[in-house]
XYZ file of C-alpha atoms in Angstrom:
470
model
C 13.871 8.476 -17.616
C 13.062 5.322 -19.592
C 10.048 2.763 -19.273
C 10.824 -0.664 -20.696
C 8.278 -3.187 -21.596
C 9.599 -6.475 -19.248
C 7.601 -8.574 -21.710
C 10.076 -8.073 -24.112
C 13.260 -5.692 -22.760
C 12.395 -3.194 -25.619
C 12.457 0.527 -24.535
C 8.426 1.899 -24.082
C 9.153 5.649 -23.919
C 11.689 8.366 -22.774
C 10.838 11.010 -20.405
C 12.416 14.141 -19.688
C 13.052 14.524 -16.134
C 12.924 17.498 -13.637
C 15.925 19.387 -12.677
C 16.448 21.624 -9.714
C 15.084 24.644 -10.679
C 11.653 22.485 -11.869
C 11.334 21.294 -8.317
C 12.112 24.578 -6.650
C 8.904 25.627 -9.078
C 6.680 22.925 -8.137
C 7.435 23.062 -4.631
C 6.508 26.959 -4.447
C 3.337 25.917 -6.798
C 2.077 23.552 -4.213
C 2.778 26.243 -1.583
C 0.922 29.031 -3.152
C -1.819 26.038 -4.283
C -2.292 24.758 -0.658
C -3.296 28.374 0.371
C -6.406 28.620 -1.691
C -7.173 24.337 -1.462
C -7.076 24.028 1.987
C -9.788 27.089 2.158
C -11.681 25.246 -0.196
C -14.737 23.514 1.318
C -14.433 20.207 1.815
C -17.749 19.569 -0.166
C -15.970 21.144 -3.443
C -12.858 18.617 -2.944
C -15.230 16.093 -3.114
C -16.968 17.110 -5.965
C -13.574 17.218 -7.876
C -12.342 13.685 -6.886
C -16.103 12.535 -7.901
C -15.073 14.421 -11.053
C -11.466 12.308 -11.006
C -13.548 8.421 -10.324
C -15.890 9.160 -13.090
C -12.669 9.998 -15.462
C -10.689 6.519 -14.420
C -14.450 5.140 -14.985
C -14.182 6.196 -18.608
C -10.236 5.056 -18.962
C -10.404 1.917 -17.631
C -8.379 0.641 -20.971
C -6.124 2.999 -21.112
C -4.588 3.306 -18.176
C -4.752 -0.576 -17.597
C -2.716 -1.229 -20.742
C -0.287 1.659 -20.057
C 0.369 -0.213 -16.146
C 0.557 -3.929 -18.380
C 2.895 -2.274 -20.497
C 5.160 -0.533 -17.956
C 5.173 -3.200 -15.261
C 4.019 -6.588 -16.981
C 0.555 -6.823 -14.563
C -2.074 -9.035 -16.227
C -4.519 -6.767 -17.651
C -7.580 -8.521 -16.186
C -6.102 -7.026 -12.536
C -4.926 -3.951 -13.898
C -8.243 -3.399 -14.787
C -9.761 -3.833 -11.421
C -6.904 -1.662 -10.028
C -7.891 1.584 -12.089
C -11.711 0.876 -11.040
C -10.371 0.520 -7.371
C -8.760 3.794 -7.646
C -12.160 5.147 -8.623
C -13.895 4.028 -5.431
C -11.510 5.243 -3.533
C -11.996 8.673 -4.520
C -15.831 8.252 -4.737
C -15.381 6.933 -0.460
C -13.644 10.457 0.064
C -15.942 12.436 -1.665
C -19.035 10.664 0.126
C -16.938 10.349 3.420
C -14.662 13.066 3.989
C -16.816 15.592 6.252
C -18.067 12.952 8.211
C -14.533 11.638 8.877
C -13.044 15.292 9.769
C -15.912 16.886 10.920
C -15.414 18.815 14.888
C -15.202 16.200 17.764
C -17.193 17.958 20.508
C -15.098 16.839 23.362
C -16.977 17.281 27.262
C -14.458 19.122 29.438
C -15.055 22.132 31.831
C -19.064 22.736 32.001
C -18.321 26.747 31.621
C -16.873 25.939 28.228
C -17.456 24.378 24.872
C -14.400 22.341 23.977
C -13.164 20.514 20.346
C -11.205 19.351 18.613
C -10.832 20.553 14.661
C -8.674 18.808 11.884
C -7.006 20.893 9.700
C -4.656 20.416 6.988
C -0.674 20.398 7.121
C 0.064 21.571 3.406
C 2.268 19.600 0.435
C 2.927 16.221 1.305
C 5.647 14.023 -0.697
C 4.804 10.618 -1.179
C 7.141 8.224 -2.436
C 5.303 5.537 -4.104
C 6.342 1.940 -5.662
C 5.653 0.292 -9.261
C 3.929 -2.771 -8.268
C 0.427 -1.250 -7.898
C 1.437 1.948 -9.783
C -1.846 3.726 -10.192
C -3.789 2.249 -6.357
C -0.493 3.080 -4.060
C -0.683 6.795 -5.661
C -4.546 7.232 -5.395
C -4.461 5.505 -1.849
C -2.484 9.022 -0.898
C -4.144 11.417 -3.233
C -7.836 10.647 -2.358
C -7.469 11.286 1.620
C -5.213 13.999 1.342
C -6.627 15.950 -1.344
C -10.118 16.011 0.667
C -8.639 16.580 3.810
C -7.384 19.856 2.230
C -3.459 18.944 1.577
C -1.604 19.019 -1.874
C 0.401 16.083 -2.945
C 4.147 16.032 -4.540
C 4.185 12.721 -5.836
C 7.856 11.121 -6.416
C 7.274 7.792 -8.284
C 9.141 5.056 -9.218
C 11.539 5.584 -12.165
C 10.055 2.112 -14.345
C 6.409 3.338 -14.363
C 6.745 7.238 -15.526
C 4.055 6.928 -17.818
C 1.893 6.253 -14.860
C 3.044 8.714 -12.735
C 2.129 11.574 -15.596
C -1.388 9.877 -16.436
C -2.181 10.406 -12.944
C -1.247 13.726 -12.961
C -3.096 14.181 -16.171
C -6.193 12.824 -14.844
C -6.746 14.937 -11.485
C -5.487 18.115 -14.230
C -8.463 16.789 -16.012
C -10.693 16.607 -13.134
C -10.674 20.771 -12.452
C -8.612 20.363 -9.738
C -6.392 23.695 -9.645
C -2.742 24.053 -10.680
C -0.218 22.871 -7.741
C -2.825 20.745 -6.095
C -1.088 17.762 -7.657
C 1.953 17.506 -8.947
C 4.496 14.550 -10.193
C 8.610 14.696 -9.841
C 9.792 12.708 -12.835
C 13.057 13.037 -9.961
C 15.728 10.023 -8.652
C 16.200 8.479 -5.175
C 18.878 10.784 -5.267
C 17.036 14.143 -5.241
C 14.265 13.098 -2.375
C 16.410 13.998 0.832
C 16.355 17.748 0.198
C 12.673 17.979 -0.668
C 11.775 16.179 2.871
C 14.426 18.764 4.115
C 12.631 21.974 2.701
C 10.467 24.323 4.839
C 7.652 24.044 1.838
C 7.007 20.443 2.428
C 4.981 19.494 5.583
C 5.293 15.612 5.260
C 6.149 12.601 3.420
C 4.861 8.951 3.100
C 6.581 6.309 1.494
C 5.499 2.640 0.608
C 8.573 0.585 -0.215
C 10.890 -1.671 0.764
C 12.547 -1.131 4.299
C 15.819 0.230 3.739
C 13.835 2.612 1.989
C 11.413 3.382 4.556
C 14.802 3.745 7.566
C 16.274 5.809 5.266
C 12.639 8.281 4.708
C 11.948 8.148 8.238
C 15.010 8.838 9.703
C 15.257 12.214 7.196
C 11.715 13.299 8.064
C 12.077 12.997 11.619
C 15.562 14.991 11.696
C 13.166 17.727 10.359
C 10.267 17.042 12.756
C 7.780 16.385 9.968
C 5.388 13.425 10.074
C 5.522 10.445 8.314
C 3.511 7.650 7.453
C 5.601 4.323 6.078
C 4.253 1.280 4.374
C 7.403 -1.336 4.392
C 7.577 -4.555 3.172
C 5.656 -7.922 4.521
C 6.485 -11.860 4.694
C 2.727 -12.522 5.302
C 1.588 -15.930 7.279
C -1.397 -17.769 5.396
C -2.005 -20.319 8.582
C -4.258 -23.600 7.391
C -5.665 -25.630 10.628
C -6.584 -28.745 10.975
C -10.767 -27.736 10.015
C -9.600 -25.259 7.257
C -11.950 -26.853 4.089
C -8.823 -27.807 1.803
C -9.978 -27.123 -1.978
C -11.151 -23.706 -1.585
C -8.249 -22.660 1.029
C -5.863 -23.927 -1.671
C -7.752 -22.218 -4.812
C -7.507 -18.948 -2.674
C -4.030 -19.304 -0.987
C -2.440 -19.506 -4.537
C -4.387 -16.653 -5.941
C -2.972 -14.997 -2.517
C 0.518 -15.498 -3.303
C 0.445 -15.076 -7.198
C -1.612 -12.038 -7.897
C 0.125 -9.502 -9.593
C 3.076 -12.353 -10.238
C 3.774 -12.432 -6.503
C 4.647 -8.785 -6.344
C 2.997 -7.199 -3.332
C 3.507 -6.699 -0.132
C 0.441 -7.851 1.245
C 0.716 -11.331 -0.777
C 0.744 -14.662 1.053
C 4.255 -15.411 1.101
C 4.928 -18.205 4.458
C 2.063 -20.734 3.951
C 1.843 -22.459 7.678
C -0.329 -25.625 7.918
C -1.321 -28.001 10.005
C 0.069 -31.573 10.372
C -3.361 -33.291 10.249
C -4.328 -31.521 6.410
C -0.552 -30.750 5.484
C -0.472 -33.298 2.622
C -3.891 -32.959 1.416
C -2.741 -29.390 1.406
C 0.331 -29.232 -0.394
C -0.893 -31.705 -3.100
C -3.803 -29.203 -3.887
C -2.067 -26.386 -3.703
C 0.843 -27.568 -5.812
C -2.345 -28.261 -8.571
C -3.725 -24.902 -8.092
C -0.137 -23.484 -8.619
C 0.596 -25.310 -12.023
C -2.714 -24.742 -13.457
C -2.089 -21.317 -13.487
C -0.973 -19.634 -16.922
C 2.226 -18.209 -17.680
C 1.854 -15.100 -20.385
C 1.550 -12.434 -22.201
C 0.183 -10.019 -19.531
C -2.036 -8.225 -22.172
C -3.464 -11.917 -23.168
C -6.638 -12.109 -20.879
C -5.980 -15.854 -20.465
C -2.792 -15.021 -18.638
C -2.612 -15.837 -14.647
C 1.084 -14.574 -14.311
C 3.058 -12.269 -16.107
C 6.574 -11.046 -16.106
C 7.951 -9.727 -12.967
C 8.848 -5.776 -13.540
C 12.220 -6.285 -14.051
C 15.148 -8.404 -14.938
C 17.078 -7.543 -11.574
C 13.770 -8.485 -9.576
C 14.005 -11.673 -11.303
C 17.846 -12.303 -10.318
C 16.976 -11.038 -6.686
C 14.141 -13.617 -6.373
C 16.310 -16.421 -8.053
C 18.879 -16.029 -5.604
C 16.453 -16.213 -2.594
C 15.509 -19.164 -3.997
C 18.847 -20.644 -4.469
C 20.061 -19.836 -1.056
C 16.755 -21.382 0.573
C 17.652 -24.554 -1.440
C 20.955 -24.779 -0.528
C 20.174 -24.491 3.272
C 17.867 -27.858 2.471
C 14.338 -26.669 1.461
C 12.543 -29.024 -1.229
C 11.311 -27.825 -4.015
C 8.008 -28.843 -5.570
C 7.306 -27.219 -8.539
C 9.111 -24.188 -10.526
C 12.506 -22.740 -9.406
C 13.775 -21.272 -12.432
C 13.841 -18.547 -14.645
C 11.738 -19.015 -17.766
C 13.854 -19.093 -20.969
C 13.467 -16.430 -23.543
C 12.449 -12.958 -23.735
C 11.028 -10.788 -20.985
C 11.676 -11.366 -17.020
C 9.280 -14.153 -15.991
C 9.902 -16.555 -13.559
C 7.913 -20.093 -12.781
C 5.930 -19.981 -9.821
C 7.654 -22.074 -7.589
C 6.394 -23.892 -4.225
C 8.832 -24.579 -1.687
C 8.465 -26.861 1.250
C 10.397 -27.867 4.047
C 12.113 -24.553 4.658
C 14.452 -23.770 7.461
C 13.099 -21.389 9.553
C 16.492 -19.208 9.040
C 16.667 -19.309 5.575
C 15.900 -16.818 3.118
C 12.414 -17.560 2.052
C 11.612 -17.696 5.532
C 13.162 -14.614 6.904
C 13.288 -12.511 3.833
C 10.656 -10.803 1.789
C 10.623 -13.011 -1.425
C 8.844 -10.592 -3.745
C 7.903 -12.691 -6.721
C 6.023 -16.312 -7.738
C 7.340 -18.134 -4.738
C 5.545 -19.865 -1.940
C 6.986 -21.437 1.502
C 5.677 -24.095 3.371
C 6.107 -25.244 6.442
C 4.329 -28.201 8.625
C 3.189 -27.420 12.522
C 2.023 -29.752 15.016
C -0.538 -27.876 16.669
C -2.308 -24.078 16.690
C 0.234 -22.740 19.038
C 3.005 -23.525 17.142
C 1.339 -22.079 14.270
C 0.907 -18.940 15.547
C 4.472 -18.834 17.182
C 5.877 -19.422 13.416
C 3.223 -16.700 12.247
C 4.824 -13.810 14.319
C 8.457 -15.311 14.031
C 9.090 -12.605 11.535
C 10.459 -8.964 11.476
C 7.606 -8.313 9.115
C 3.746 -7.334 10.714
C 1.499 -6.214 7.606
C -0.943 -8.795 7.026
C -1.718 -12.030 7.648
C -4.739 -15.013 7.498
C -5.708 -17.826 8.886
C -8.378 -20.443 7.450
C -10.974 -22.688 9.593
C -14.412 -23.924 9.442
C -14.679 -22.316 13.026
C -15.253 -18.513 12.589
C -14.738 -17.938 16.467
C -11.655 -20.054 16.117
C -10.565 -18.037 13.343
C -11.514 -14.707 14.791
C -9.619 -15.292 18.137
C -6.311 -16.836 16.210
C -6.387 -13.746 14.223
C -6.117 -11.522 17.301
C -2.932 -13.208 18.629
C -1.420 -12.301 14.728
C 1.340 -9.689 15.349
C 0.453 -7.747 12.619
C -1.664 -4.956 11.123
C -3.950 -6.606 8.615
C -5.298 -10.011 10.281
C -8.096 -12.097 7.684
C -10.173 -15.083 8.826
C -10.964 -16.863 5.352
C -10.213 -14.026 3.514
C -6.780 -13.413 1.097
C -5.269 -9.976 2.865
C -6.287 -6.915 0.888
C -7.262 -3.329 1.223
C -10.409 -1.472 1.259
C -11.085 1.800 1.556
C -13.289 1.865 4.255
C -10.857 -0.188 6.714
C -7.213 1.066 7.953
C -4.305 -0.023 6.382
C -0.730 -0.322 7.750
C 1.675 -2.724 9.446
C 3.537 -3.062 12.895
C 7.335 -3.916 13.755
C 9.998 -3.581 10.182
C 6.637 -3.404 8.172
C 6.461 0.446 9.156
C 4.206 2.889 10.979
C 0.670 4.782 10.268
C -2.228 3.876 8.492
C -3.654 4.457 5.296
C -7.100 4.567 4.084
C -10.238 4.687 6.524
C -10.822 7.330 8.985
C -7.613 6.386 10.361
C -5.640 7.825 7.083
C -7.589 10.649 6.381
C -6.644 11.683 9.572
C -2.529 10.975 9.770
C -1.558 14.199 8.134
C -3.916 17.074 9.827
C -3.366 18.989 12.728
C -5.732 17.796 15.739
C -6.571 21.314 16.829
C -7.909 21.695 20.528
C -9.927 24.621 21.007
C -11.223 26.011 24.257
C -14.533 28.247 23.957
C -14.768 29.360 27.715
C -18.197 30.729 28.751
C -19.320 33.328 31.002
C -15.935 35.624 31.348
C -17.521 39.435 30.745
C -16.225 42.672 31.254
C -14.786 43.606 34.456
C -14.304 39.443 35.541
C -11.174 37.859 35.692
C -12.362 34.258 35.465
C -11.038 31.525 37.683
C -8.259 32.668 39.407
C -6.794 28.991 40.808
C -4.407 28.455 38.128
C -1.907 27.266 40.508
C 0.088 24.194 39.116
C -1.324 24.467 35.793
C 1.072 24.123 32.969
């Protein structure tokens, strides 16, 4: 397996990858592992992922220059990546009991009655390059304190990462098996969903990926969480203040060169601000730097790969072609590396590609509405439901727009992001559970009921009505 630098094409570093017999080993490895982990207290898997923040704390550099390298991200935002990754373990260290301690549960008044949440055992998860080291440690942090171990399968351009984070939880104390990486294809994922050892997979990815994942896991009857793909609304009434919702809707869509699947990719506004709009955002667009990724000037970087780049052309192409206008960009840059200009599209069919495909890159649709219900019917005329935002000088207007959003992640003034303390997942093709929160600590456990009955003592029967009970 082969990382390659997309500044410049040139080959980073080879890696040998695992054959058959290595995953047979790691899979029985994270068997015998989950026995002793899941025993564990949850207070000593907390310790160890406090153990695992304050070790990204101290390799901020490193790891953010080995992501710039592998995937092009501007360093500045790799950078706050690997110290995201840190809080996240530091919330499920602080938060863990309290988000899987017993729910005492009121039932029959002769017995106590609860419900406990307990572990499943190795769980795959099938992660993406785009946020290489966050999408991993989104998994890891809730399932490694709720008591699981974690197989992690990542993607083939970012193997570097993939074995730094396995270094770094190694580092940490926690015990062989806990954590493991498959340096493994596509190819090879089917019959590790399909083996007895594994109790579940998640997978955040694009959504033939996610069909093809789900429909596996549930032919086994194992659960799965899936994190798809997004074609996010950024909705701009008629109050919205225009300068700052323009400053922030271009840092929306161009973060991480585009390449996200919460980004703000179908930019809806208004009639009454749509030109004051689009000039401003245009500006914001082409002030942004084009760059080296490890220069810390640098806005926008390469996208990850060459093929990305000819996918995102083509959308592009195709949206023209069915009479969009374009504004600014549209073309590859010349020279080495796989950049791309960020590109502002307006006037775009509502059946064309930008608008009903997920354009993952520096591209940005816009489209005029008359009013605030035809805004929101554009919003939700997607296939896509994983975020979306709206902007107003009305907070109650905002609030009660966002709850007509069809989607899982709705922002009032606010670019769509995740936190660790708040759910994260999407409705309709943009997949199924959540991540993060109480919500994602809590997707692969068993809910346990358990029924203490009271008062049944030698020689008694108990309650002898159990006609029609099940």
């Amino acid at each position: 397996m082969e990382s390659i630098n997309p500044v410049t094409g040139e080959p980073l570093d080879e890696y040998e990858t695992h054959d058959t017999d290595d995953i047979d080993t790691a899979l029985s490895n994270a068997e015998t592992a989950f026995d002793d982990w899941s025993q564990q207290s949850i207070a000593h898997r907390g310790t160890l992922l406090q153990k695992t923040a304050e070790r990204l704390d101290e390799r901020v550099e490193e790891y953010a220059e080995l992501m710039t390298r592998e995937m092009g991200k501007p360093i500045e935002q790799a950078r706050a990546e690997v110290k995201k990754c840190a809080w996240v373990c530091e919330y499920y260290a602080e938060t863990a009991a309290e988000h899987l301690q017993d729910e005492v549960i009121e039932s029959d008044p002769d017995a106590r009655t609860l419900v406990s949440y307990e572990p499943l055992g190795p769980i795959l998860a099938i992660m993406p390059w785009n946020f290489p080291f966050w999408q991993a440690f989104r998994f890891i942090a809730p399932n490694l304190a709720a008591g699981n171990v974690g197989l992690l399968k990542h993607a083939s351009n970012v193997p570097g990462c993939a074995l730094a984070i396995e270094a770094v939880l190694e580092d940490a104390g926690l015990p062989e098996g806990v954590f493991q990486t498959l340096l493994i294809s596509s190819s090879e994922v089917d019959p590790i969903i399909e083996d007895d050892r594994v109790a579940g997979v998640t997978l955040t990815g694009s959504e033939g990926a996610g069909r093809a994942v789900g429909r596996k896991a549930g032919e086994q009857l194992k659960p799965s969480v899936l994190e798809l793909g997004g074609s996010d609304p950024f909705v701009v009434l008629d109050d919205a203040p225009i300068e700052a919702t323009a400053e922030r809707g271009a840092f929306a869509r161009l973060q991480n060169t585009g390449q996200s699947c919460i980004a703000a990719k179908r930019f809806i506004v208004h009639d009454a601000v749509y030109d004051e709009f689009v000039d401003a955002f245009v500006d914001e667009v082409e002030a942004l730097t084009v760059g080296d990724p490890m220069d810390e000037a640098t806005d926008i970087g390469p996208m990850a790969r060459p093929d990305l780049r000819e996918d995102l052309d083509d959308q592009i192409e195709r949206t023209l072609d069915a009479g969009a206008e374009l504004l600014t960009g549209g073309e590859a840059v010349d020279g080495e590396g796989a950049y791309y200009q960020p590109t502002v599209l307006t006037e775009v069919p509502s059946d064309s590609a930008a608008a009903t495909e997920e354009t993952f890159g520096p591209v940005a649709s816009v489209t005029r509405v008359s009013d605030e219900q035809e805004a929101i019917e554009v919003a939700n005329d997607t296939d896509f439901g994983l975020g979306a935002s709206v902007w107003t000088s009305d907070l109650d207007r905002g609030e009660a727009f966002a709850r007509r959003f069809e989607a899982g992640l709705c922002f009032v003034n606010e670019l769509v992001k995740s936190d660790p303390r708040l759910p994260f997942g999407g409705v309709k093709n943009s997949g199924y559970g959540r991540e993060l929160s109480r919500h994602g600590i809590r997707e692969f456990v068993n809910a346990k009921t358990i029924w203490v009955q009271h008062g049944l003592g030698e020689g008694e029967t108990g309650d002898d009505s159990y006609a029609g009970v099940e």
